[in-house]
CSV table of C-alpha atoms and ligand atoms in Angstrom, one decimal:
chain,number,residue,atom,x,y,z
A,198,MET,CA,0.0,0.0,0.0
A,199,SER,CA,1.4,3.4,-0.9
A,200,GLY,CA,2.9,5.1,2.0
A,201,ALA,CA,2.1,2.6,4.7
A,202,ILE,CA,4.2,3.0,7.9
A,203,LEU,CA,5.1,0.1,10.2
A,204,ALA,CA,5.8,1.5,13.7
A,205,ILE,CA,7.5,-0.3,16.7
A,206,GLU,CA,7.3,0.9,20.3
A,207,THR,CA,9.2,-0.9,23.1
A,208,SER,CA,10.1,2.0,25.5
A,209,CYS,CA,8.7,0.2,28.6
A,210,ASP,CA,6.9,-3.1,29.2
A,211,ASP,CA,4.4,-3.2,26.3
A,212,SER,CA,5.6,-4.7,23.0
A,213,CYS,CA,3.7,-2.6,20.4
A,214,ALA,CA,3.5,-2.6,16.6
A,215,ALA,CA,1.1,-0.7,14.4
A,216,VAL,CA,0.5,0.0,10.7
A,217,LEU,CA,-0.8,3.4,9.6
A,218,ALA,CA,-1.9,4.4,6.2
A,219,ALA,CA,-0.3,7.5,4.6
A,220,ASP,CA,-3.3,9.6,5.5
A,221,GLY,CA,-3.0,8.7,9.2
A,222,THR,CA,-5.7,6.1,9.3
A,223,ILE,CA,-4.9,3.2,11.7
A,224,LEU,CA,-4.8,-0.1,9.8
A,225,SER,CA,-3.7,-2.0,12.9
A,226,ASN,CA,-2.5,-1.3,16.5
A,227,VAL,CA,-1.3,-4.3,18.4
A,228,ILE,CA,-0.2,-4.2,22.0
A,229,ALA,CA,1.2,-7.2,23.7
A,230,SER,CA,1.3,-6.5,27.4
A,231,GLN,CA,3.9,-8.5,29.3
A,232,GLY,CA,1.6,-8.9,32.3
A,233,ILE,CA,4.4,-10.1,34.6
A,234,HIS,CA,5.6,-7.0,36.3
A,235,ASP,CA,2.6,-6.6,38.6
A,236,LYS,CA,4.0,-9.2,40.9
A,237,TYR,CA,7.1,-7.0,41.4
A,238,GLY,CA,5.0,-3.9,42.0
A,239,GLY,CA,6.6,-2.1,39.0
A,240,VAL,CA,8.4,-2.7,35.7
A,241,VAL,CA,11.7,-4.7,36.0
A,242,PRO,CA,13.9,-3.3,33.2
A,243,GLU,CA,15.8,-6.4,32.3
A,244,ILE,CA,12.7,-8.6,32.3
A,245,ALA,CA,11.0,-6.1,30.1
A,246,ALA,CA,13.8,-6.1,27.6
A,247,ARG,CA,14.0,-9.9,27.5
A,248,HIS,CA,10.2,-10.2,27.0
A,249,HIS,CA,10.4,-7.7,24.0
A,250,LEU,CA,12.8,-10.1,22.4
A,251,ALA,CA,10.2,-12.9,22.7
A,252,LEU,CA,7.1,-10.8,21.9
A,253,LEU,CA,8.1,-8.2,19.4
A,254,THR,CA,8.4,-10.4,16.2
A,255,PRO,CA,5.0,-12.0,16.7
A,256,THR,CA,3.5,-8.6,17.6
A,257,ILE,CA,4.8,-7.2,14.3
A,258,ASP,CA,3.4,-10.2,12.4
A,259,ALA,CA,0.1,-9.7,14.1
A,260,ALA,CA,0.0,-6.0,13.1
A,261,LEU,CA,0.8,-6.8,9.5
A,262,LYS,CA,-1.8,-9.5,9.4
A,263,GLU,CA,-4.5,-7.3,10.9
A,264,ALA,CA,-3.6,-4.5,8.4
A,265,GLY,CA,-3.9,-7.0,5.6
A,266,LEU,CA,-0.4,-6.2,4.4
A,267,THR,CA,2.9,-8.1,4.0
A,268,LEU,CA,6.3,-6.6,4.9
A,269,ALA,CA,6.9,-6.1,1.2
A,270,GLU,CA,4.1,-3.6,1.1
A,271,ILE,CA,5.5,-1.4,4.0
A,272,GLU,CA,7.2,1.8,2.8
A,273,ARG,CA,8.7,3.2,6.0
A,274,VAL,CA,9.6,1.8,9.4
A,275,ALA,CA,9.3,4.0,12.5
A,276,VAL,CA,10.7,3.3,15.9
A,277,THR,CA,10.7,4.9,19.4
A,278,GLN,CA,14.3,6.0,20.0
A,279,GLY,CA,13.7,7.3,23.5
A,280,PRO,CA,13.1,8.2,26.3
A,281,GLY,CA,12.5,4.9,28.1
A,282,LEU,CA,14.2,1.8,29.4
A,283,ILE,CA,17.4,1.5,27.4
A,284,GLY,CA,17.4,-2.3,27.1
A,285,ALA,CA,13.8,-2.3,26.1
A,286,LEU,CA,14.4,0.5,23.5
A,287,LEU,CA,17.3,-1.3,22.0
A,288,VAL,CA,15.3,-4.3,21.2
A,289,GLY,CA,12.8,-2.2,19.1
A,290,VAL,CA,15.6,-0.1,17.5
A,291,GLY,CA,17.5,-3.2,16.5
A,292,GLN,CA,14.5,-4.8,15.0
A,293,ALA,CA,13.4,-1.7,13.1
A,294,LYS,CA,16.9,-1.2,11.7
A,295,ALA,CA,17.0,-4.8,10.6
A,296,ILE,CA,13.6,-4.5,8.7
A,297,ALA,CA,14.6,-1.2,7.1
A,298,ALA,CA,18.0,-2.5,6.0
A,299,ALA,CA,16.7,-5.8,4.7
A,300,ARG,CA,13.9,-4.1,2.8
A,301,HIS,CA,15.9,-1.1,1.7
A,302,ILE,CA,13.2,1.3,3.1
A,303,PRO,CA,13.6,4.4,5.2
A,304,LEU,CA,13.8,4.3,9.0
A,305,VAL,CA,12.3,7.1,11.1
A,306,ALA,CA,13.4,7.8,14.7
A,307,VAL,CA,10.6,9.0,16.9
A,308,ASP,CA,10.7,10.6,20.4
A,309,HIS,CA,8.2,8.8,22.7
A,310,LEU,CA,6.8,12.1,24.0
A,311,GLN,CA,6.3,13.5,20.5
A,312,GLY,CA,4.4,10.2,20.0
A,313,HIS,CA,2.1,11.0,22.9
A,314,VAL,CA,1.4,14.4,21.3
A,315,ALA,CA,0.9,12.9,17.8
A,316,ALA,CA,-1.8,10.5,19.2
A,317,ASN,CA,-3.9,13.7,18.5
A,318,PHE,CA,-3.1,13.7,14.8
A,319,ILE,CA,-4.5,10.3,14.1
A,320,SER,CA,-7.4,10.0,11.6
A,321,PRO,CA,-10.4,10.0,11.3
A,322,GLU,CA,-10.5,13.1,13.5
A,323,PRO,CA,-7.0,14.6,13.5
A,324,PHE,CA,-6.6,17.7,15.7
A,325,GLU,CA,-4.7,20.4,14.0
A,326,PRO,CA,-2.1,22.7,15.7
A,327,PRO,CA,-1.9,25.2,17.2
A,328,PHE,CA,-3.0,23.9,20.6
A,329,ILE,CA,-1.9,23.5,24.2
A,330,CYS,CA,-1.1,19.9,25.1
A,331,LEU,CA,-0.9,18.2,28.5
A,332,ILE,CA,1.2,15.0,28.4
A,333,ALA,CA,0.8,13.0,31.7
A,334,SER,CA,2.3,9.5,31.7
A,335,GLY,CA,4.2,7.1,33.9
A,336,GLY,CA,7.5,8.8,33.5
A,337,HIS,CA,6.6,12.4,32.4
A,338,THR,CA,4.2,15.2,33.0
A,339,LEU,CA,4.5,18.3,30.9
A,340,LEU,CA,2.6,21.2,29.3
A,341,ALA,CA,3.5,22.0,25.7
A,342,ARG,CA,2.5,24.5,23.1
A,343,VAL,CA,2.1,22.7,19.8
A,344,GLU,CA,2.6,24.9,16.8
A,345,ASP,CA,3.2,22.3,14.1
A,346,HIS,CA,3.1,18.5,13.7
A,347,SER,CA,6.7,17.7,14.3
A,348,SER,CA,7.7,19.5,17.6
A,349,TYR,CA,6.5,21.4,20.6
A,350,THR,CA,7.6,24.1,23.0
A,351,LEU,CA,7.9,23.1,26.6
A,352,LEU,CA,5.9,25.4,28.9
A,353,GLY,CA,6.2,23.5,32.2
A,354,GLU,CA,7.0,20.0,33.6
A,355,THR,CA,7.1,18.1,36.8
A,356,LEU,CA,9.8,19.0,39.3
A,357,ASP,CA,9.7,15.5,40.8
A,358,ASP,CA,7.3,12.6,40.2
A,359,ALA,CA,5.2,12.2,37.1
A,360,ALA,CA,1.4,12.1,37.5
A,361,GLY,CA,1.3,8.5,36.5
A,362,GLU,CA,4.0,7.6,39.0
A,363,ALA,CA,1.9,9.4,41.7
A,364,PHE,CA,-1.1,7.2,40.7
A,365,ASP,CA,1.0,4.1,40.7
A,366,LYS,CA,2.7,4.8,44.1
A,367,GLY,CA,-0.6,5.9,45.7
A,368,ALA,CA,-2.3,2.7,44.4
A,369,ARG,CA,0.5,0.6,45.8
A,370,MET,CA,0.0,2.3,49.3
A,371,LEU,CA,-3.7,1.4,49.0
A,372,GLY,CA,-2.8,-2.3,48.2
A,373,LEU,CA,-3.9,-2.0,44.5
A,374,PRO,CA,-2.2,-3.9,41.7
A,375,PHE,CA,0.3,-2.3,39.2
A,376,PRO,CA,-0.3,-0.3,37.0
A,377,GLY,CA,-2.2,1.7,39.7
A,378,GLY,CA,-4.0,4.3,37.6
A,379,PRO,CA,-6.9,2.3,36.3
A,380,ALA,CA,-7.3,0.4,39.6
A,381,LEU,CA,-7.2,3.6,41.7
A,382,GLN,CA,-9.8,5.2,39.4
A,383,ALA,CA,-12.1,2.2,39.8
A,384,LEU,CA,-11.8,2.2,43.6
A,385,ALA,CA,-12.3,6.0,43.6
A,386,THR,CA,-15.8,5.6,42.1
A,387,GLU,CA,-17.0,4.2,45.4
A,388,GLY,CA,-15.5,7.0,47.5
A,389,ASP,CA,-16.0,10.6,48.5
A,390,GLU,CA,-13.5,12.8,46.8
A,391,GLU,CA,-14.0,15.5,49.4
A,392,ALA,CA,-13.2,13.2,52.3
A,393,PHE,CA,-9.5,14.2,52.5
A,394,ASP,CA,-7.9,17.4,51.5
A,395,PHE,CA,-4.7,16.4,49.7
A,396,PRO,CA,-2.4,19.2,48.4
A,397,THR,CA,-2.2,20.2,44.7
A,398,ALA,CA,1.2,22.0,45.0
A,399,ARG,CA,-0.2,25.5,44.4
A,400,ASN,CA,3.1,26.9,45.8
A,401,VAL,CA,5.0,25.7,42.7
A,402,LYS,CA,5.5,28.7,40.5
A,403,GLY,CA,4.8,29.0,36.8
A,404,LEU,CA,3.5,26.0,34.9
A,405,ASP,CA,5.6,23.4,36.6
A,406,PHE,CA,4.1,20.5,38.6
A,407,SER,CA,5.0,18.6,41.7
A,408,PHE,CA,3.5,15.4,42.9
A,409,ALA,CA,5.9,14.5,45.7
A,410,GLY,CA,3.7,16.3,48.3
A,411,VAL,CA,0.4,14.6,47.5
A,412,LYS,CA,2.1,11.2,47.7
A,413,THR,CA,3.6,12.0,51.1
A,414,SER,CA,0.2,13.3,52.3
A,415,LEU,CA,-1.4,10.0,51.4
A,416,LEU,CA,1.4,8.2,53.2
A,417,TYR,CA,0.8,10.3,56.4
A,418,ALA,CA,-3.0,9.9,56.1
A,419,ILE,CA,-2.7,6.1,56.0
A,420,ALA,CA,-0.3,6.2,59.0
A,421,ASP,CA,-2.7,8.4,61.0
A,422,LEU,CA,-5.7,6.2,60.2
A,423,GLY,CA,-4.0,2.9,61.1
A,424,GLU,CA,-4.5,-0.3,59.2
A,425,ALA,CA,-8.1,-1.1,60.1
A,426,GLU,CA,-9.5,2.4,59.5
A,427,THR,CA,-7.5,2.7,56.3
A,428,GLN,CA,-9.2,-0.5,55.0
A,429,LEU,CA,-12.6,1.0,55.7
A,430,ARG,CA,-11.7,4.4,54.1
A,431,ARG,CA,-9.7,3.1,51.1
A,432,ALA,CA,-12.3,4.3,48.5
A,433,ASP,CA,-12.4,7.8,50.1
A,434,LEU,CA,-8.6,7.9,50.2
A,435,ALA,CA,-8.5,6.9,46.5
A,436,ALA,CA,-11.1,9.4,45.4
A,437,SER,CA,-9.5,12.3,47.3
A,438,TYR,CA,-6.1,11.4,46.1
A,439,GLN,CA,-7.3,11.2,42.5
A,440,ARG,CA,-9.1,14.5,42.8
A,441,ALA,CA,-5.9,16.2,44.0
A,442,ILE,CA,-3.8,14.9,41.1
A,443,VAL,CA,-6.5,15.8,38.5
A,444,GLU,CA,-7.0,19.3,40.0
A,445,ALA,CA,-3.2,19.9,39.9
A,446,LEU,CA,-3.1,18.9,36.2
A,447,VAL,CA,-6.2,20.9,35.2
A,448,GLU,CA,-5.2,24.0,37.2
A,449,ARG,CA,-1.9,24.4,35.2
A,450,LEU,CA,-3.6,23.4,32.0
A,451,THR,CA,-6.2,26.1,32.5
A,452,ARG,CA,-3.6,28.7,33.2
A,453,ALA,CA,-1.5,27.7,30.1
A,454,LEU,CA,-4.6,27.7,27.9
A,455,ASP,CA,-5.7,31.2,29.2
A,456,ALA,CA,-2.2,32.6,28.7
A,457,SER,CA,-1.9,31.2,25.2
A,458,GLY,CA,-5.1,32.7,23.9
A,459,LEU,CA,-5.4,29.7,21.6
A,460,GLY,CA,-8.6,28.2,23.0
A,461,ARG,CA,-7.6,24.8,21.8
A,462,VAL,CA,-6.4,22.0,24.0
A,463,ALA,CA,-5.4,18.3,23.8
A,464,ILE,CA,-4.1,15.7,26.1
A,465,GLY,CA,-2.0,12.5,25.9
A,466,GLY,CA,0.0,9.9,27.9
A,467,GLY,CA,-1.4,7.1,30.0
A,468,VAL,CA,-3.0,9.4,32.6
A,469,ALA,CA,-5.1,10.9,29.8
A,470,ALA,CA,-7.0,7.7,30.0
A,471,ASN,CA,-8.3,8.8,33.4
A,472,GLY,CA,-12.1,9.4,33.4
A,473,PRO,CA,-12.3,12.5,35.7
A,474,LEU,CA,-9.3,14.1,33.9
A,475,ARG,CA,-11.0,13.5,30.5
A,476,ASP,CA,-14.3,15.0,31.9
A,477,ALA,CA,-12.5,18.0,33.4
A,478,VAL,CA,-10.7,18.8,30.1
A,479,SER,CA,-13.9,18.4,28.1
A,480,ALA,CA,-15.6,20.9,30.5
A,481,LEU,CA,-12.9,23.6,30.1
A,482,GLY,CA,-14.9,25.5,27.5
A,483,ALA,CA,-12.1,25.3,24.9
A,484,VAL,CA,-12.1,23.3,21.7
A,485,SER,CA,-10.7,20.1,23.1
A,486,HIS,CA,-9.3,16.8,21.7
A,487,ILE,CA,-9.2,13.7,23.9
A,488,PRO,CA,-7.7,10.7,22.2
A,489,ASP,CA,-9.2,7.2,22.5
A,490,ARG,CA,-8.0,5.6,25.8
A,491,LEU,CA,-6.0,3.0,23.8
A,492,LEU,CA,-4.1,5.8,22.1
A,493,CYS,CA,-3.2,7.5,25.4
A,494,THR,CA,-1.3,4.6,27.0
A,495,ASP,CA,1.7,3.3,25.2
A,496,ASN,CA,1.0,2.1,21.6
A,497,ALA,CA,2.8,2.1,18.3
A,498,ALA,CA,0.0,3.9,16.3
A,499,MET,CA,1.0,7.2,18.0
A,500,ILE,CA,4.7,6.5,16.9
A,501,ALA,CA,3.6,6.0,13.3
A,502,SER,CA,1.5,9.1,13.6
A,503,ALA,CA,4.5,11.2,14.7
A,504,ALA,CA,6.6,9.6,12.0
A,505,ARG,CA,4.3,10.9,9.3
A,506,PHE,CA,5.6,14.4,10.0
A,507,LEU,CA,9.3,13.5,10.6
A,508,PRO,CA,12.2,13.2,8.2
A,509,ASP,CA,13.7,9.8,7.3
A,510,CYS,CA,17.1,9.0,8.8
A,511,SER,CA,19.8,9.1,6.2
A,512,PRO,CA,21.0,5.6,5.1
A,513,GLU,CA,24.2,6.1,7.1
A,514,SER,CA,22.6,7.3,10.3
A,515,ALA,CA,19.9,4.6,10.1
A,516,LEU,CA,22.5,1.9,10.5
A,517,ALA,CA,24.1,3.8,13.4
A,518,LEU,CA,20.9,4.7,15.2
A,519,ASP,CA,21.2,4.5,18.9
A,520,ALA,CA,18.5,4.7,21.7
A,521,TYR,CA,18.5,7.3,24.5
A,522,PRO,CA,17.1,6.6,28.0
A,523,SER,CA,16.1,10.2,29.0
A,524,GLY,CA,15.8,13.7,27.6
A,525,ALA,CA,14.7,14.7,24.2
A,526,MET,CA,15.8,13.7,20.7
A,527,ARG,CA,16.8,17.1,19.6
B,781,ATP,N1,-7.3,5.4,34.1
B,781,ATP,C1,-6.1,5.9,34.5
B,781,ATP,N2,-6.1,6.8,35.5
B,781,ATP,C2,-4.9,7.3,35.9
B,781,ATP,N3,-3.7,6.9,35.5
B,781,ATP,C3,-3.7,6.0,34.5
B,781,ATP,C4,-4.9,5.4,33.9
B,781,ATP,N4,-4.6,4.6,33.0
B,781,ATP,C5,-3.2,4.5,32.9
B,781,ATP,N5,-2.7,5.4,33.8
B,781,ATP,C6,-1.3,5.6,34.2
B,781,ATP,O1,-0.6,5.9,33.0
B,781,ATP,C7,0.8,5.4,33.2
B,781,ATP,C8,1.3,4.7,32.0
B,781,ATP,O2,1.3,5.6,30.9
B,781,ATP,P1,2.2,5.4,29.7
B,781,ATP,O3,2.0,4.0,29.2
B,781,ATP,O4,2.1,6.5,28.7
B,781,ATP,O5,3.6,5.6,30.5
B,781,ATP,P2,5.0,5.2,30.2
B,781,ATP,O6,5.2,5.0,28.8
B,781,ATP,O7,5.3,4.1,31.2
B,781,ATP,O8,5.7,6.5,30.6
B,781,ATP,P3,6.3,7.6,29.6
B,781,ATP,O9,5.3,7.8,28.5
B,781,ATP,O10,6.5,8.8,30.4
B,781,ATP,O11,7.6,7.0,29.1
B,781,ATP,C9,0.8,4.6,34.4
B,781,ATP,O12,1.4,5.3,35.4
B,781,ATP,C10,-0.6,4.3,34.7
B,781,ATP,O13,-0.9,4.2,36.1
B,782,MG,MG1,4.2,6.5,27.4
């Protein structure tokens, strides 16, 4: 198929492959979750890398099959170059290089966070820049001004934990499984979000975030309540904790939006799958774009979407492509 992109994403514990048509329509988006990290309470980097070795080839095969294409019909290969777990990234980068070299097709290196932004460019309802974008995930929380399809300007970011990390750590304190975000959201539906007054780091200046305080407050609240009372109040604790995180995100997002004068807002990253956050962003009174939940958590369709607007690696740099664990591509 003319212009079809195969994308590979292995930055953390999900082995992901997707095929996008040249116009940004998803032909397939396969996610093989490793499902073994919950017993350790978090992702174990070396186990994640080894599982990508086992899972990635069948995941790519499944993505091609679902798209109704063969490898011979793919015209570009995109891969997440970073940030992420280095061993996990290298499995994806190695595989993408091998496919590109064997097929003599271009390789495109994609920054994972640009991928979360580009989830908003996917057809059938692509959201056009300019807009303000909140990216909240397991490893990052940032506000960006998106002026074009291939980059963004950073307006603010977390000074300590990411919002997803706060969800995961809070969930762990409440005895919930990993990843904690979905489990904490589910428990919160049975609780009173006004029961506890957890902080939203209003003292942090500008458009930066901080989630260390809310996490510590939950720890102290649990210690004060004691084991038995904590068990009885788990849903209230979850609901109040979730409210504080969502409020902190929405408060900065609102300020960034007002200051920009753009009146257009989008979200991305795993925490953008959170129901109360999605509801709050929809209610902002701006023109908003909220990607499907599956496109918020890690997936390769968003990597293919970013690649549509990025240049190919030169043949020499493609063979030498390396992964980076943190920071940005440029
Ligand atoms: N419904 C939800 N509510 C709150 N948090 C959620 C929800 N669903 C997923 N998350 C959180 O999203 C995070 C995972 O997001 P994502 O897959 O984008 O992160 P990551 O790739 O590990 O991190 P990064 O994108 O920063 O490298 C986890 O912390 C998870 O708890
Ligand atoms: Mg991610």
